[in-house]
Amino acid sequence: MAEARGRFAPTPSGELHIGNMRTALLAWLQIRKENGMFVLRIEDIDRQRSRRNYAETILRDMRWLGLDWDEGPDIGGPFAPYTQSERLERYEAALAGLEQKGWIYPCYCSRADIMAAASAPHGLESEGPRYPGTCRHLSQVERLDKGKSKTPSYRFAMPEDKSISFHDGVAGLQCYSSDSGGDFVVKRSDGMIGYQLAVVLDDAAMEITDVLRGSDLLDSTPRQLMLYEALSLKAPRFAHVPLLYGPDGKRLSKRHGSVTLSSIRNAGVQPERVIGILAYLSGLLDKAEPVKPGELIPHFQLQRIIREPVVVTTDLLMELSSYT
Ligand code: GLU
């Protein structure tokens, strides 16, 4: 069997908080258990949201937690570069191939046009409203005409009436219809490459066999699977872990107090304590007791990961904000 290769692929748009730290820990454990290779990739194609200093902070914070990687932006590796903003020509080449094969088409709609399309039902949760297909069947003449006043975005033409199913290592069997989210953007009109395309190309190029990430990306997976198919690339196995919620039932955020790694560290909390809490919240430990990441490797099993949304109690939040 091919060597297991996994990755943590954060967008450097903020500091690591306990939600994405937990994803990093679980992805790391999955691969370390298999004696595989763990890749760190910085997903900074969205230049407006990404900051170089956040990328540096993420690397530092992961090291502080005791997580290491075999390939990454700071140490290189056989599939370098490991920073998406340095891989743009690869994405452009793939786009050209998709265009040639008729998989993508120019779209002249503004966001307001899409929002206004009266019949648009809600799209996939993580992707905003469903694109109603307005520009999919424009004639060449119409395209030329619209192109005079507007730079288009490019959309991937999802196959019609296809059912897409896959087995998720945590969430179980998933079935989607190919048109649930509509055709999605692979290149924005300002030139930015879409997340779906970049992530698929990079995971394939870096020979990733196992993607473990947050369940907010579960419904992106059918789109990514269609891209793998169109690009004749082999898809990895997927496992989507439930997100963390605060005591009020809202998705965990700064509002809930000391949830970023720097605030936790500044409060004097030791990395082992953080790891213990994250492992407990994931179902890998019965008690939130201090532990080093390596000590958890024998305990790791995808089947043990809690499948329901995880609530971080006020007591645990208190533990993360003070040395006790
Ligand atoms: N860069 C994405 C994020 O930080 C994760 C992408 C992925 O794991 O597929 O949300």
mmCIF file of C-alpha atoms and ligand atoms in Angstrom:
data_model
loop_
_atom_site.group_PDB
_atom_site.id
_atom_site.type_symbol
_atom_site.label_atom_id
_atom_site.label_comp_id
_atom_site.label_asym_id
_atom_site.label_seq_id
_atom_site.Cartn_x
_atom_site.Cartn_y
_atom_site.Cartn_z
ATOM 1 C CA MET A 1 0.000 0.000 0.000
ATOM 2 C CA ALA A 2 1.172 3.499 -0.740
ATOM 3 C CA GLU A 3 2.682 5.355 2.192
ATOM 4 C CA ALA A 4 0.099 7.447 4.060
ATOM 5 C CA ARG A 5 0.475 11.139 3.416
ATOM 6 C CA GLY A 6 -1.612 13.699 5.241
ATOM 7 C CA ARG A 7 -1.601 17.430 5.618
ATOM 8 C CA PHE A 8 -2.690 20.408 7.605
ATOM 9 C CA ALA A 9 -3.539 23.269 5.276
ATOM 10 C CA PRO A 10 -4.393 26.424 7.214
ATOM 11 C CA THR A 11 -5.339 29.756 5.688
ATOM 12 C CA PRO A 12 -3.176 32.355 7.424
ATOM 13 C CA SER A 13 -6.054 34.767 8.023
ATOM 14 C CA GLY A 14 -5.759 34.734 11.795
ATOM 15 C CA GLU A 15 -4.080 33.000 14.666
ATOM 16 C CA LEU A 16 -4.542 29.329 15.385
ATOM 17 C CA HIS A 17 -7.414 28.803 17.777
ATOM 18 C CA ILE A 18 -8.326 25.633 19.563
ATOM 19 C CA GLY A 19 -10.684 24.572 16.758
ATOM 20 C CA ASN A 20 -8.040 24.477 14.042
ATOM 21 C CA MET A 21 -5.423 23.284 16.522
ATOM 22 C CA ARG A 22 -7.573 20.275 17.141
ATOM 23 C CA THR A 23 -7.860 19.617 13.406
ATOM 24 C CA ALA A 24 -4.079 19.861 13.132
ATOM 25 C CA LEU A 25 -3.610 17.460 16.055
ATOM 26 C CA LEU A 26 -6.021 14.863 14.651
ATOM 27 C CA ALA A 27 -4.580 15.064 11.125
ATOM 28 C CA TRP A 28 -1.092 14.680 12.615
ATOM 29 C CA LEU A 29 -2.100 11.710 14.779
ATOM 30 C CA GLN A 30 -3.751 9.936 11.867
ATOM 31 C CA ILE A 31 -0.547 10.081 9.848
ATOM 32 C CA ARG A 32 1.896 9.420 12.690
ATOM 33 C CA LYS A 33 -0.097 6.308 13.576
ATOM 34 C CA GLU A 34 0.496 5.057 10.022
ATOM 35 C CA ASN A 35 4.168 6.060 10.065
ATOM 36 C CA GLY A 36 3.350 8.285 7.136
ATOM 37 C CA MET A 37 4.486 11.717 6.031
ATOM 38 C CA PHE A 38 2.855 14.860 7.333
ATOM 39 C CA VAL A 39 2.762 17.959 5.150
ATOM 40 C CA LEU A 40 2.155 21.543 6.216
ATOM 41 C CA ARG A 41 0.765 23.737 3.444
ATOM 42 C CA ILE A 42 -0.068 27.412 3.746
ATOM 43 C CA GLU A 43 -3.225 28.257 1.790
ATOM 44 C CA ASP A 44 -2.781 31.931 1.120
ATOM 45 C CA ILE A 45 -4.317 32.378 -2.341
ATOM 46 C CA ASP A 46 -6.748 34.861 -0.858
ATOM 47 C CA ARG A 47 -4.274 37.704 -0.568
ATOM 48 C CA GLN A 48 -6.770 39.979 1.097
ATOM 49 C CA ARG A 49 -7.430 37.624 3.979
ATOM 50 C CA SER A 50 -3.942 36.213 4.347
ATOM 51 C CA ARG A 51 -1.027 37.719 6.274
ATOM 52 C CA ARG A 52 2.530 36.533 6.212
ATOM 53 C CA ASN A 53 2.945 37.073 9.956
ATOM 54 C CA TYR A 54 -0.009 34.774 10.635
ATOM 55 C CA ALA A 55 1.672 32.060 8.587
ATOM 56 C CA GLU A 56 4.763 32.446 10.739
ATOM 57 C CA THR A 57 2.700 32.406 13.917
ATOM 58 C CA ILE A 58 0.937 29.207 12.844
ATOM 59 C CA LEU A 59 4.264 27.422 12.345
ATOM 60 C CA ARG A 60 5.522 28.654 15.700
ATOM 61 C CA ASP A 61 2.331 27.674 17.507
ATOM 62 C CA MET A 62 2.319 24.194 16.022
ATOM 63 C CA ARG A 63 5.883 23.652 17.152
ATOM 64 C CA TRP A 64 5.001 24.883 20.624
ATOM 65 C CA LEU A 65 2.218 22.307 20.753
ATOM 66 C CA GLY A 66 4.706 19.593 19.821
ATOM 67 C CA LEU A 67 3.430 18.903 16.293
ATOM 68 C CA ASP A 68 6.061 18.433 13.618
ATOM 69 C CA TRP A 69 5.945 18.011 9.844
ATOM 70 C CA ASP A 70 8.087 16.297 7.254
ATOM 71 C CA GLU A 71 7.517 18.759 4.428
ATOM 72 C CA GLY A 72 6.487 22.372 4.627
ATOM 73 C CA PRO A 73 7.214 25.973 3.679
ATOM 74 C CA ASP A 74 10.104 26.292 6.134
ATOM 75 C CA ILE A 75 11.827 22.974 5.408
ATOM 76 C CA GLY A 76 10.880 22.320 1.773
ATOM 77 C CA GLY A 77 10.394 18.824 0.411
ATOM 78 C CA PRO A 78 9.932 16.954 -2.858
ATOM 79 C CA PHE A 79 6.716 18.801 -3.758
ATOM 80 C CA ALA A 80 7.806 22.350 -2.898
ATOM 81 C CA PRO A 81 6.714 25.080 -2.798
ATOM 82 C CA TYR A 82 4.304 24.499 0.088
ATOM 83 C CA THR A 83 2.764 27.956 -0.015
ATOM 84 C CA GLN A 84 -0.123 28.386 -2.431
ATOM 85 C CA SER A 85 0.780 31.915 -3.521
ATOM 86 C CA GLU A 86 3.967 30.401 -4.965
ATOM 87 C CA ARG A 87 2.093 27.794 -6.985
ATOM 88 C CA LEU A 88 -0.066 30.043 -9.150
ATOM 89 C CA GLU A 89 1.368 28.987 -12.502
ATOM 90 C CA ARG A 90 0.402 25.376 -11.731
ATOM 91 C CA TYR A 91 -3.195 26.421 -11.168
ATOM 92 C CA GLU A 92 -3.239 28.451 -14.384
ATOM 93 C CA ALA A 93 -1.919 25.484 -16.362
ATOM 94 C CA ALA A 94 -4.658 23.249 -14.954
ATOM 95 C CA LEU A 95 -7.283 25.882 -15.743
ATOM 96 C CA ALA A 96 -6.112 25.997 -19.345
ATOM 97 C CA GLY A 97 -6.469 22.207 -19.543
ATOM 98 C CA LEU A 98 -9.968 22.310 -18.048
ATOM 99 C CA GLU A 99 -10.985 25.033 -20.470
ATOM 100 C CA GLN A 100 -9.711 23.084 -23.426
ATOM 101 C CA LYS A 101 -11.782 20.099 -22.388
ATOM 102 C CA GLY A 102 -14.888 22.240 -21.930
ATOM 103 C CA TRP A 103 -15.127 21.813 -18.154
ATOM 104 C CA ILE A 104 -15.131 25.507 -17.331
ATOM 105 C CA TYR A 105 -16.892 28.514 -18.793
ATOM 106 C CA PRO A 106 -16.754 32.285 -18.351
ATOM 107 C CA CYS A 107 -19.388 33.812 -16.073
ATOM 108 C CA TYR A 108 -20.320 37.469 -16.185
ATOM 109 C CA CYS A 109 -22.737 37.504 -13.249
ATOM 110 C CA SER A 110 -22.114 39.698 -10.258
ATOM 111 C CA ARG A 111 -22.815 38.454 -6.752
ATOM 112 C CA ALA A 112 -25.848 40.725 -6.727
ATOM 113 C CA ASP A 113 -27.146 39.034 -9.927
ATOM 114 C CA ILE A 114 -26.885 35.640 -8.264
ATOM 115 C CA MET A 115 -28.517 36.793 -5.042
ATOM 116 C CA ALA A 116 -31.313 38.335 -7.071
ATOM 117 C CA ALA A 117 -32.036 35.227 -9.138
ATOM 118 C CA ALA A 118 -35.467 34.650 -7.687
ATOM 119 C CA SER A 119 -35.512 30.910 -8.077
ATOM 120 C CA ALA A 120 -32.116 30.315 -6.509
ATOM 121 C CA PRO A 121 -32.596 27.841 -3.687
ATOM 122 C CA HIS A 122 -30.012 27.743 -0.963
ATOM 123 C CA GLY A 123 -26.760 26.235 -2.089
ATOM 124 C CA LEU A 124 -24.298 24.150 -0.143
ATOM 125 C CA GLU A 125 -23.867 25.600 3.304
ATOM 126 C CA SER A 126 -20.206 26.476 2.941
ATOM 127 C CA GLU A 127 -20.573 27.963 -0.513
ATOM 128 C CA GLY A 128 -23.280 30.609 -0.448
ATOM 129 C CA PRO A 129 -26.266 30.689 -2.791
ATOM 130 C CA ARG A 130 -26.554 28.124 -5.545
ATOM 131 C CA TYR A 131 -25.489 29.461 -8.937
ATOM 132 C CA PRO A 132 -28.507 29.250 -11.225
ATOM 133 C CA GLY A 133 -26.444 28.521 -14.355
ATOM 134 C CA THR A 134 -27.130 31.832 -16.096
ATOM 135 C CA CYS A 135 -23.904 31.936 -18.122
ATOM 136 C CA ARG A 136 -23.462 28.219 -18.709
ATOM 137 C CA HIS A 137 -25.053 28.117 -22.120
ATOM 138 C CA LEU A 138 -24.209 31.537 -23.529
ATOM 139 C CA SER A 139 -23.276 31.544 -27.203
ATOM 140 C CA GLN A 140 -19.836 32.639 -28.322
ATOM 141 C CA VAL A 141 -21.340 35.894 -29.605
ATOM 142 C CA GLU A 142 -23.001 36.592 -26.262
ATOM 143 C CA ARG A 143 -19.734 35.893 -24.477
ATOM 144 C CA LEU A 144 -17.820 38.272 -26.710
ATOM 145 C CA ASP A 145 -20.462 40.905 -26.209
ATOM 146 C CA LYS A 146 -20.541 40.616 -22.411
ATOM 147 C CA GLY A 147 -16.750 40.435 -22.331
ATOM 148 C CA LYS A 148 -16.552 43.965 -23.744
ATOM 149 C CA SER A 149 -17.641 45.470 -20.468
ATOM 150 C CA LYS A 150 -16.686 42.873 -17.891
ATOM 151 C CA THR A 151 -13.831 40.537 -17.024
ATOM 152 C CA PRO A 152 -15.433 37.162 -16.365
ATOM 153 C CA SER A 153 -14.931 34.739 -13.556
ATOM 154 C CA TYR A 154 -14.671 31.056 -14.541
ATOM 155 C CA ARG A 155 -16.979 28.347 -13.282
ATOM 156 C CA PHE A 156 -16.693 24.601 -13.276
ATOM 157 C CA ALA A 157 -19.629 23.016 -15.083
ATOM 158 C CA MET A 158 -20.927 20.379 -12.675
ATOM 159 C CA PRO A 159 -22.306 17.323 -14.456
ATOM 160 C CA GLU A 160 -26.093 17.289 -14.459
ATOM 161 C CA ASP A 161 -28.122 14.757 -12.478
ATOM 162 C CA LYS A 162 -25.209 12.782 -11.171
ATOM 163 C CA SER A 163 -25.143 11.372 -7.699
ATOM 164 C CA ILE A 164 -21.867 11.710 -5.903
ATOM 165 C CA SER A 165 -21.222 9.523 -2.923
ATOM 166 C CA PHE A 166 -18.194 8.855 -0.823
ATOM 167 C CA HIS A 167 -17.328 7.229 2.441
ATOM 168 C CA ASP A 168 -16.157 9.704 5.029
ATOM 169 C CA GLY A 169 -13.880 8.257 7.702
ATOM 170 C CA VAL A 170 -15.744 10.083 10.471
ATOM 171 C CA ALA A 171 -19.096 11.200 9.032
ATOM 172 C CA GLY A 172 -19.833 7.898 7.254
ATOM 173 C CA LEU A 173 -21.477 7.488 3.866
ATOM 174 C CA GLN A 174 -22.230 10.813 2.163
ATOM 175 C CA CYS A 175 -24.499 11.231 -0.848
ATOM 176 C CA TYR A 176 -24.993 14.407 -2.826
ATOM 177 C CA SER A 177 -26.602 15.324 -6.076
ATOM 178 C CA SER A 178 -24.212 17.007 -8.500
ATOM 179 C CA ASP A 179 -26.462 20.007 -8.838
ATOM 180 C CA SER A 180 -27.008 20.742 -5.171
ATOM 181 C CA GLY A 181 -24.482 23.580 -5.183
ATOM 182 C CA GLY A 182 -24.511 24.606 -8.821
ATOM 183 C CA ASP A 183 -21.479 25.460 -10.928
ATOM 184 C CA PHE A 184 -18.746 26.925 -8.773
ATOM 185 C CA VAL A 185 -16.024 29.505 -9.304
ATOM 186 C CA VAL A 186 -12.553 28.206 -10.093
ATOM 187 C CA LYS A 187 -11.142 31.621 -10.922
ATOM 188 C CA ARG A 188 -12.563 34.918 -9.782
ATOM 189 C CA SER A 189 -12.859 37.916 -12.067
ATOM 190 C CA ASP A 190 -10.025 39.593 -10.135
ATOM 191 C CA GLY A 191 -7.794 36.637 -11.036
ATOM 192 C CA MET A 192 -7.894 34.841 -7.702
ATOM 193 C CA ILE A 193 -7.949 31.047 -8.007
ATOM 194 C CA GLY A 194 -10.843 29.341 -6.237
ATOM 195 C CA TYR A 195 -10.188 27.309 -3.092
ATOM 196 C CA GLN A 196 -11.704 24.118 -4.540
ATOM 197 C CA LEU A 197 -9.363 24.027 -7.495
ATOM 198 C CA ALA A 198 -6.206 24.966 -5.604
ATOM 199 C CA VAL A 199 -6.827 22.434 -2.842
ATOM 200 C CA VAL A 200 -7.484 19.593 -5.288
ATOM 201 C CA LEU A 201 -4.438 20.374 -7.407
ATOM 202 C CA ASP A 202 -2.191 20.644 -4.366
ATOM 203 C CA ASP A 203 -3.472 17.556 -2.593
ATOM 204 C CA ALA A 204 -2.981 15.580 -5.796
ATOM 205 C CA ALA A 205 0.429 17.078 -6.600
ATOM 206 C CA MET A 206 1.608 16.433 -3.031
ATOM 207 C CA GLU A 207 0.310 12.852 -3.256
ATOM 208 C CA ILE A 208 -1.908 13.270 -0.212
ATOM 209 C CA THR A 209 -3.686 10.008 0.589
ATOM 210 C CA ASP A 210 -5.691 11.162 3.634
ATOM 211 C CA VAL A 211 -7.444 14.474 4.124
ATOM 212 C CA LEU A 212 -8.667 15.075 7.669
ATOM 213 C CA ARG A 213 -10.284 18.486 8.147
ATOM 214 C CA GLY A 214 -13.199 20.287 9.789
ATOM 215 C CA SER A 215 -16.759 19.336 8.940
ATOM 216 C CA ASP A 216 -17.382 22.875 7.637
ATOM 217 C CA LEU A 217 -15.703 21.565 4.471
ATOM 218 C CA LEU A 218 -17.731 18.364 4.206
ATOM 219 C CA ASP A 219 -20.039 19.760 1.538
ATOM 220 C CA SER A 220 -17.095 21.056 -0.492
ATOM 221 C CA THR A 221 -16.008 17.477 -1.001
ATOM 222 C CA PRO A 222 -18.481 16.551 -3.796
ATOM 223 C CA ARG A 223 -17.186 19.487 -5.802
ATOM 224 C CA GLN A 224 -13.641 18.464 -5.191
ATOM 225 C CA LEU A 225 -14.437 14.904 -6.233
ATOM 226 C CA MET A 226 -15.833 16.193 -9.532
ATOM 227 C CA LEU A 227 -12.639 18.160 -10.071
ATOM 228 C CA TYR A 228 -10.528 15.079 -9.399
ATOM 229 C CA GLU A 229 -12.555 13.257 -12.013
ATOM 230 C CA ALA A 230 -12.331 16.026 -14.618
ATOM 231 C CA LEU A 231 -8.586 16.315 -14.072
ATOM 232 C CA SER A 232 -8.105 12.508 -14.128
ATOM 233 C CA LEU A 233 -6.526 12.663 -10.680
ATOM 234 C CA LYS A 234 -6.858 10.145 -7.879
ATOM 235 C CA ALA A 235 -8.881 11.442 -4.930
ATOM 236 C CA PRO A 236 -7.658 10.939 -1.359
ATOM 237 C CA ARG A 237 -9.686 9.417 1.487
ATOM 238 C CA PHE A 238 -11.621 12.012 3.462
ATOM 239 C CA ALA A 239 -12.455 12.375 7.143
ATOM 240 C CA HIS A 240 -14.346 15.417 8.413
ATOM 241 C CA VAL A 241 -14.297 16.072 12.129
ATOM 242 C CA PRO A 242 -17.108 17.910 13.931
ATOM 243 C CA LEU A 243 -16.474 21.521 14.855
ATOM 244 C CA LEU A 244 -16.118 22.935 18.343
ATOM 245 C CA TYR A 245 -18.876 25.052 19.853
ATOM 246 C CA GLY A 246 -18.936 27.347 22.884
ATOM 247 C CA PRO A 247 -21.168 26.808 25.924
ATOM 248 C CA ASP A 248 -23.805 28.991 24.197
ATOM 249 C CA GLY A 249 -24.005 26.585 21.258
ATOM 250 C CA LYS A 250 -22.328 29.024 18.846
ATOM 251 C CA ARG A 251 -19.277 28.086 16.847
ATOM 252 C CA LEU A 252 -16.223 28.637 19.014
ATOM 253 C CA SER A 253 -14.602 32.020 18.478
ATOM 254 C CA LYS A 254 -12.738 34.762 20.299
ATOM 255 C CA ARG A 255 -16.028 35.777 21.839
ATOM 256 C CA HIS A 256 -15.734 32.748 24.059
ATOM 257 C CA GLY A 257 -12.541 34.032 25.630
ATOM 258 C CA SER A 258 -9.083 32.606 25.560
ATOM 259 C CA VAL A 259 -9.219 30.412 22.481
ATOM 260 C CA THR A 260 -6.207 31.518 20.438
ATOM 261 C CA LEU A 261 -2.944 29.785 21.037
ATOM 262 C CA SER A 262 -1.128 32.982 21.937
ATOM 263 C CA SER A 263 -3.660 33.889 24.610
ATOM 264 C CA ILE A 264 -3.513 30.363 26.010
ATOM 265 C CA ARG A 265 0.269 30.447 26.080
ATOM 266 C CA ASN A 266 0.318 33.938 27.587
ATOM 267 C CA ALA A 267 -1.924 32.664 30.358
ATOM 268 C CA GLY A 268 0.873 30.260 31.264
ATOM 269 C CA VAL A 269 -0.941 27.099 30.198
ATOM 270 C CA GLN A 270 1.419 24.281 29.168
ATOM 271 C CA PRO A 271 1.136 22.670 25.727
ATOM 272 C CA GLU A 272 0.500 19.230 27.268
ATOM 273 C CA ARG A 273 -2.566 20.577 28.997
ATOM 274 C CA VAL A 274 -3.906 22.007 25.725
ATOM 275 C CA ILE A 275 -3.265 18.723 23.914
ATOM 276 C CA GLY A 276 -4.989 16.799 26.717
ATOM 277 C CA ILE A 277 -8.079 18.987 26.483
ATOM 278 C CA LEU A 278 -8.197 18.676 22.689
ATOM 279 C CA ALA A 279 -7.801 14.900 22.854
ATOM 280 C CA TYR A 280 -10.533 14.667 25.471
ATOM 281 C CA LEU A 281 -12.850 16.860 23.378
ATOM 282 C CA SER A 282 -12.243 14.553 20.422
ATOM 283 C CA GLY A 283 -13.031 11.347 22.278
ATOM 284 C CA LEU A 284 -9.442 10.079 22.425
ATOM 285 C CA LEU A 285 -9.048 10.413 26.204
ATOM 286 C CA ASP A 286 -11.563 9.804 28.969
ATOM 287 C CA LYS A 287 -10.218 12.682 31.030
ATOM 288 C CA ALA A 288 -8.669 16.000 30.002
ATOM 289 C CA GLU A 289 -5.295 15.208 31.514
ATOM 290 C CA PRO A 290 -1.965 16.623 30.290
ATOM 291 C CA VAL A 291 -0.345 14.540 27.580
ATOM 292 C CA LYS A 292 2.259 14.924 24.842
ATOM 293 C CA PRO A 293 1.076 14.493 21.233
ATOM 294 C CA GLY A 294 3.301 11.426 20.761
ATOM 295 C CA GLU A 295 1.677 9.673 23.734
ATOM 296 C CA LEU A 296 -1.673 9.868 21.975
ATOM 297 C CA ILE A 297 -0.568 8.036 18.856
ATOM 298 C CA PRO A 298 -1.553 4.562 20.171
ATOM 299 C CA HIS A 299 -4.971 5.929 21.207
ATOM 300 C CA PHE A 300 -5.807 7.331 17.800
ATOM 301 C CA GLN A 301 -8.543 5.716 15.760
ATOM 302 C CA LEU A 302 -10.899 7.472 13.390
ATOM 303 C CA GLN A 303 -13.755 5.425 14.868
ATOM 304 C CA ARG A 304 -13.130 6.926 18.304
ATOM 305 C CA ILE A 305 -13.559 10.512 17.172
ATOM 306 C CA ILE A 306 -16.783 12.009 18.487
ATOM 307 C CA ARG A 307 -19.230 12.443 15.619
ATOM 308 C CA GLU A 308 -21.522 15.081 17.107
ATOM 309 C CA PRO A 309 -20.716 18.805 17.335
ATOM 310 C CA VAL A 310 -18.477 19.229 20.370
ATOM 311 C CA VAL A 311 -19.317 21.763 23.084
ATOM 312 C CA VAL A 312 -16.401 23.233 25.007
ATOM 313 C CA THR A 313 -17.664 23.801 28.536
ATOM 314 C CA THR A 314 -17.070 26.935 30.568
ATOM 315 C CA ASP A 315 -14.841 24.899 32.895
ATOM 316 C CA LEU A 316 -12.573 23.863 30.046
ATOM 317 C CA LEU A 317 -12.462 27.414 28.735
ATOM 318 C CA MET A 318 -11.431 28.537 32.223
ATOM 319 C CA GLU A 319 -8.682 25.946 32.254
ATOM 320 C CA LEU A 320 -7.340 27.348 29.015
ATOM 321 C CA SER A 321 -7.250 30.871 30.339
ATOM 322 C CA SER A 322 -5.362 30.325 33.544
ATOM 323 C CA TYR A 323 -2.563 28.224 34.864
ATOM 324 C CA THR A 324 -3.988 25.839 37.424
HETATM 325 N N1 GLU B 1 -7.379 26.260 4.013
HETATM 326 C C1 GLU B 1 -8.606 25.736 4.519
HETATM 327 C C2 GLU B 1 -8.939 26.397 5.840
HETATM 328 O O1 GLU B 1 -8.067 26.893 6.531
HETATM 329 C C3 GLU B 1 -8.570 24.246 4.733
HETATM 330 C C4 GLU B 1 -8.552 23.519 3.470
HETATM 331 C C5 GLU B 1 -8.665 22.022 3.594
HETATM 332 O O2 GLU B 1 -8.291 21.463 4.633
HETATM 333 O O3 GLU B 1 -9.090 21.412 2.620
HETATM 334 O O4 GLU B 1 -10.101 26.415 6.192
#
